[in-house]
Structure formats: structure tokens, C-alpha cells
Amino acid sequence: MRTTSTSIGLTVLRVVLGVVFIAHGAQKFAQGIPNVTQGFAGMGVPLAEVAAPLVAGLELVGGVFLVLGVATRVVGVLLAVDMVVAGLLAHSSAGFFSQDGGFEYVLVLAVGSLAVALIGPGRFSLDALLLLATRRRRGVDEPLPA
């Protein structure tokens, strides 16, 4: 059984990741999707016209979902894939360190997102509240996972 400190740790991880993704998604919208599309095309992103709004939306909405703990596992996987693709297409040629444009930062975001997807959102999430409500309707009294 997981402890309260585990759930607090998962919540902190989920919220911080969510805030970072919200900031990056909002930044893309503030720059303008046409500018992001142009930047993506310059980096060799396939179908940049489709990828730019999808990535901006995923990062903004996915970030909000992480903060709230909604659809956490699905969003975590999607954001991890987003960061792996960014790392491969935009950062891998610059080496490891983010100060040089490398993949260090996107690697941390990818691994954090994957961890949330694999472990789950923790007890302090809307996902957990929905699960609890479902269990109560079914008459199940088992404790929730972290």
C-alpha cells in the first residue's frame, strides 16, 4: 500500500510538470501558431502545419489536465511522446546540455511525464475522486492506490 507521502510526491511532480507544460503551450500560442509552424518546419518536423497546433494544444490542455489530475495516464504518455519527438528532431544534434540547445531538459520532461503515466496521479487528483465515487456506487470499500 502506498503512503500519503507517496501521494504528495506524485502530486508535486504532476503539478510542477503541468505548470511547465502550460507555460510552454501558452508560449506557443502567444508566438502565434503560424510562427510555431514555421519554426517546426525549419527543424524538419513532418507536417508542421498539423504538428504546431496539436503540440501547442497538447502542452497547454495536457498541462492543465496534469495539474488537476484528469486523464493523467493518457496525458502523461502523450506528453512523454511529445518530448521524445522534440528531443529527437530539435535537440539531439546539439548534444546533452540544454544551455547548448541539447536534449537534457526535454529528457527530464519526458521521463517525468512517463513516470506519472506509469505510476498514476496519486490520491490528490480528480482521477482519484472519480475512482472513489465509482467505488462507492459499487459498494467497494478498498483503499485507493496512491
PDB file of C-alpha atoms in Angstrom:
ATOM      1  CA  MET A   1       0.000   0.000   0.000  1.00  0.00           C
ATOM      2  CA  ARG A   2       1.258   3.457  -0.836  1.00  0.00           C
ATOM      3  CA  THR A   3       1.681   6.164   1.752  1.00  0.00           C
ATOM      4  CA  THR A   4       0.411   9.707   1.985  1.00  0.00           C
ATOM      5  CA  SER A   5       3.930  10.951   1.314  1.00  0.00           C
ATOM      6  CA  THR A   6       3.917   8.988  -1.962  1.00  0.00           C
ATOM      7  CA  SER A   7       0.680  10.695  -2.985  1.00  0.00           C
ATOM      8  CA  ILE A   8       2.075  14.079  -2.008  1.00  0.00           C
ATOM      9  CA  GLY A   9       5.211  13.372  -4.047  1.00  0.00           C
ATOM     10  CA  LEU A  10       3.142  12.343  -7.073  1.00  0.00           C
ATOM     11  CA  THR A  11       1.003  15.445  -6.706  1.00  0.00           C
ATOM     12  CA  VAL A  12       4.049  17.717  -6.564  1.00  0.00           C
ATOM     13  CA  LEU A  13       5.560  16.034  -9.633  1.00  0.00           C
ATOM     14  CA  ARG A  14       2.271  16.179 -11.535  1.00  0.00           C
ATOM     15  CA  VAL A  15       1.584  19.829 -10.706  1.00  0.00           C
ATOM     16  CA  VAL A  16       5.105  21.059 -11.488  1.00  0.00           C
ATOM     17  CA  LEU A  17       5.144  19.181 -14.798  1.00  0.00           C
ATOM     18  CA  GLY A  18       1.713  20.556 -15.580  1.00  0.00           C
ATOM     19  CA  VAL A  19       2.761  24.136 -14.900  1.00  0.00           C
ATOM     20  CA  VAL A  20       5.828  23.746 -17.120  1.00  0.00           C
ATOM     21  CA  PHE A  21       3.728  22.331 -19.963  1.00  0.00           C
ATOM     22  CA  ILE A  22       1.089  25.053 -19.533  1.00  0.00           C
ATOM     23  CA  ALA A  23       3.826  27.675 -19.845  1.00  0.00           C
ATOM     24  CA  HIS A  24       5.253  26.065 -22.990  1.00  0.00           C
ATOM     25  CA  GLY A  25       1.839  25.627 -24.613  1.00  0.00           C
ATOM     26  CA  ALA A  26       0.843  29.208 -23.769  1.00  0.00           C
ATOM     27  CA  GLN A  27       4.161  30.434 -25.146  1.00  0.00           C
ATOM     28  CA  LYS A  28       3.469  28.692 -28.459  1.00  0.00           C
ATOM     29  CA  PHE A  29       0.028  30.288 -28.702  1.00  0.00           C
ATOM     30  CA  ALA A  30       1.470  33.703 -27.745  1.00  0.00           C
ATOM     31  CA  GLN A  31       4.103  33.400 -30.508  1.00  0.00           C
ATOM     32  CA  GLY A  32       1.326  32.583 -32.940  1.00  0.00           C
ATOM     33  CA  ILE A  33       0.705  29.188 -34.467  1.00  0.00           C
ATOM     34  CA  PRO A  34       1.950  30.340 -37.905  1.00  0.00           C
ATOM     35  CA  ASN A  35       5.296  31.288 -36.337  1.00  0.00           C
ATOM     36  CA  VAL A  36       5.477  27.988 -34.467  1.00  0.00           C
ATOM     37  CA  THR A  37       4.635  26.156 -37.700  1.00  0.00           C
ATOM     38  CA  GLN A  38       7.468  27.972 -39.453  1.00  0.00           C
ATOM     39  CA  GLY A  39       9.857  27.103 -36.627  1.00  0.00           C
ATOM     40  CA  PHE A  40       8.789  23.453 -36.681  1.00  0.00           C
ATOM     41  CA  ALA A  41       9.234  23.301 -40.457  1.00  0.00           C
ATOM     42  CA  GLY A  42      12.721  24.769 -40.075  1.00  0.00           C
ATOM     43  CA  MET A  43      13.580  21.998 -37.608  1.00  0.00           C
ATOM     44  CA  GLY A  44      12.356  19.354 -40.034  1.00  0.00           C
ATOM     45  CA  VAL A  45       9.168  18.436 -38.168  1.00  0.00           C
ATOM     46  CA  PRO A  46       6.963  16.469 -40.578  1.00  0.00           C
ATOM     47  CA  LEU A  47       3.537  18.011 -41.246  1.00  0.00           C
ATOM     48  CA  ALA A  48       4.485  21.137 -39.297  1.00  0.00           C
ATOM     49  CA  GLU A  49       1.111  22.749 -40.156  1.00  0.00           C
ATOM     50  CA  VAL A  50      -0.628  19.966 -38.256  1.00  0.00           C
ATOM     51  CA  ALA A  51       2.018  19.406 -35.589  1.00  0.00           C
ATOM     52  CA  ALA A  52       2.260  23.020 -34.381  1.00  0.00           C
ATOM     53  CA  PRO A  53      -1.358  23.485 -33.226  1.00  0.00           C
ATOM     54  CA  LEU A  54      -1.530  19.899 -31.933  1.00  0.00           C
ATOM     55  CA  VAL A  55       1.635  20.270 -29.855  1.00  0.00           C
ATOM     56  CA  ALA A  56       0.626  23.717 -28.556  1.00  0.00           C
ATOM     57  CA  GLY A  57      -2.818  22.422 -27.602  1.00  0.00           C
ATOM     58  CA  LEU A  58      -1.459  19.235 -26.052  1.00  0.00           C
ATOM     59  CA  GLU A  59       1.039  21.135 -23.935  1.00  0.00           C
ATOM     60  CA  LEU A  60      -1.494  23.742 -22.767  1.00  0.00           C
ATOM     61  CA  VAL A  61      -4.510  21.487 -22.177  1.00  0.00           C
ATOM     62  CA  GLY A  62      -2.400  18.499 -21.146  1.00  0.00           C
ATOM     63  CA  GLY A  63      -0.631  20.684 -18.615  1.00  0.00           C
ATOM     64  CA  VAL A  64      -3.973  21.761 -17.131  1.00  0.00           C
ATOM     65  CA  PHE A  65      -5.061  18.120 -17.014  1.00  0.00           C
ATOM     66  CA  LEU A  66      -1.856  17.164 -15.181  1.00  0.00           C
ATOM     67  CA  VAL A  67      -2.350  19.922 -12.610  1.00  0.00           C
ATOM     68  CA  LEU A  68      -5.917  18.761 -11.977  1.00  0.00           C
ATOM     69  CA  GLY A  69      -5.095  15.065 -12.220  1.00  0.00           C
ATOM     70  CA  VAL A  70      -7.521  14.344 -15.071  1.00  0.00           C
ATOM     71  CA  ALA A  71      -6.836  11.559 -17.609  1.00  0.00           C
ATOM     72  CA  THR A  72      -3.371  11.571 -16.090  1.00  0.00           C
ATOM     73  CA  ARG A  73      -2.024   8.355 -17.517  1.00  0.00           C
ATOM     74  CA  VAL A  74      -3.087   9.135 -21.091  1.00  0.00           C
ATOM     75  CA  VAL A  75      -1.864  12.731 -20.899  1.00  0.00           C
ATOM     76  CA  GLY A  76       1.422  11.583 -19.361  1.00  0.00           C
ATOM     77  CA  VAL A  77       2.066   9.224 -22.270  1.00  0.00           C
ATOM     78  CA  LEU A  78       1.149  11.862 -24.863  1.00  0.00           C
ATOM     79  CA  LEU A  79       3.414  14.470 -23.274  1.00  0.00           C
ATOM     80  CA  ALA A  80       6.263  11.956 -22.968  1.00  0.00           C
ATOM     81  CA  VAL A  81       5.951  11.177 -26.688  1.00  0.00           C
ATOM     82  CA  ASP A  82       5.835  14.915 -27.423  1.00  0.00           C
ATOM     83  CA  MET A  83       9.119  15.423 -25.557  1.00  0.00           C
ATOM     84  CA  VAL A  84      10.841  12.390 -27.107  1.00  0.00           C
ATOM     85  CA  VAL A  85       9.965  13.667 -30.587  1.00  0.00           C
ATOM     86  CA  ALA A  86      11.156  17.182 -29.645  1.00  0.00           C
ATOM     87  CA  GLY A  87      14.371  15.695 -28.317  1.00  0.00           C
ATOM     88  CA  LEU A  88      14.996  13.701 -31.469  1.00  0.00           C
ATOM     89  CA  LEU A  89      14.010  16.347 -34.016  1.00  0.00           C
ATOM     90  CA  ALA A  90      15.124  19.561 -32.368  1.00  0.00           C
ATOM     91  CA  HIS A  91      17.669  18.856 -29.643  1.00  0.00           C
ATOM     92  CA  SER A  92      19.677  15.673 -30.213  1.00  0.00           C
ATOM     93  CA  SER A  93      22.134  17.222 -32.657  1.00  0.00           C
ATOM     94  CA  ALA A  94      23.100  19.855 -30.063  1.00  0.00           C
ATOM     95  CA  GLY A  95      24.350  17.322 -27.511  1.00  0.00           C
ATOM     96  CA  PHE A  96      23.206  16.786 -23.942  1.00  0.00           C
ATOM     97  CA  PHE A  97      23.199  20.141 -22.142  1.00  0.00           C
ATOM     98  CA  SER A  98      20.149  22.380 -22.510  1.00  0.00           C
ATOM     99  CA  GLN A  99      22.295  25.530 -22.334  1.00  0.00           C
ATOM    100  CA  ASP A 100      23.693  24.448 -25.712  1.00  0.00           C
ATOM    101  CA  GLY A 101      20.249  23.558 -27.083  1.00  0.00           C
ATOM    102  CA  GLY A 102      20.682  19.899 -26.162  1.00  0.00           C
ATOM    103  CA  PHE A 103      18.156  17.300 -25.062  1.00  0.00           C
ATOM    104  CA  GLU A 104      18.734  17.429 -21.279  1.00  0.00           C
ATOM    105  CA  TYR A 105      15.578  19.447 -20.476  1.00  0.00           C
ATOM    106  CA  VAL A 106      13.204  17.570 -22.780  1.00  0.00           C
ATOM    107  CA  LEU A 107      14.595  14.286 -21.442  1.00  0.00           C
ATOM    108  CA  VAL A 108      13.662  15.283 -17.881  1.00  0.00           C
ATOM    109  CA  LEU A 109      10.179  16.336 -19.024  1.00  0.00           C
ATOM    110  CA  ALA A 110       9.738  13.086 -20.966  1.00  0.00           C
ATOM    111  CA  VAL A 111      10.822  10.890 -18.057  1.00  0.00           C
ATOM    112  CA  GLY A 112       8.708  12.841 -15.551  1.00  0.00           C
ATOM    113  CA  SER A 113       5.671  12.545 -17.812  1.00  0.00           C
ATOM    114  CA  LEU A 114       6.272   8.838 -18.329  1.00  0.00           C
ATOM    115  CA  ALA A 115       6.656   8.331 -14.566  1.00  0.00           C
ATOM    116  CA  VAL A 116       3.287   9.985 -13.942  1.00  0.00           C
ATOM    117  CA  ALA A 117       1.739   7.851 -16.680  1.00  0.00           C
ATOM    118  CA  LEU A 118       3.140   4.635 -15.196  1.00  0.00           C
ATOM    119  CA  ILE A 119       2.553   5.374 -11.502  1.00  0.00           C
ATOM    120  CA  GLY A 120      -0.681   7.320 -11.782  1.00  0.00           C
ATOM    121  CA  PRO A 121      -1.830  10.652 -10.415  1.00  0.00           C
ATOM    122  CA  GLY A 122      -1.907   9.873  -6.705  1.00  0.00           C
ATOM    123  CA  ARG A 123      -4.809  10.225  -4.289  1.00  0.00           C
ATOM    124  CA  PHE A 124      -4.923  14.006  -4.570  1.00  0.00           C
ATOM    125  CA  SER A 125      -6.350  14.192  -8.084  1.00  0.00           C
ATOM    126  CA  LEU A 126      -9.663  14.355  -9.882  1.00  0.00           C
ATOM    127  CA  ASP A 127      -8.921  10.915 -11.319  1.00  0.00           C
ATOM    128  CA  ALA A 128      -8.816   9.553  -7.743  1.00  0.00           C
ATOM    129  CA  LEU A 129     -12.045  11.350  -6.817  1.00  0.00           C
ATOM    130  CA  LEU A 130     -13.792   9.820  -9.829  1.00  0.00           C
ATOM    131  CA  LEU A 131     -12.463   6.381  -8.925  1.00  0.00           C
ATOM    132  CA  LEU A 132     -13.602   6.833  -5.321  1.00  0.00           C
ATOM    133  CA  ALA A 133     -17.092   7.873  -6.425  1.00  0.00           C
ATOM    134  CA  THR A 134     -17.309   4.861  -8.742  1.00  0.00           C
ATOM    135  CA  ARG A 135     -16.192   2.509  -5.964  1.00  0.00           C
ATOM    136  CA  ARG A 136     -18.730   3.953  -3.523  1.00  0.00           C
ATOM    137  CA  ARG A 137     -21.545   3.439  -6.035  1.00  0.00           C
ATOM    138  CA  ARG A 138     -20.465  -0.187  -6.364  1.00  0.00           C
ATOM    139  CA  GLY A 139     -20.123  -0.618  -2.607  1.00  0.00           C
ATOM    140  CA  VAL A 140     -16.367  -1.245  -2.667  1.00  0.00           C
ATOM    141  CA  ASP A 141     -14.510  -0.096   0.462  1.00  0.00           C
ATOM    142  CA  GLU A 142     -10.956  -0.930  -0.601  1.00  0.00           C
ATOM    143  CA  PRO A 143      -8.461   1.886  -0.174  1.00  0.00           C
ATOM    144  CA  LEU A 144      -7.424   3.846  -3.238  1.00  0.00           C
ATOM    145  CA  PRO A 145      -3.956   3.391  -4.676  1.00  0.00           C
ATOM    146  CA  ALA A 146      -1.507   6.230  -4.133  1.00  0.00           C
TER     147      ALA A 146
END
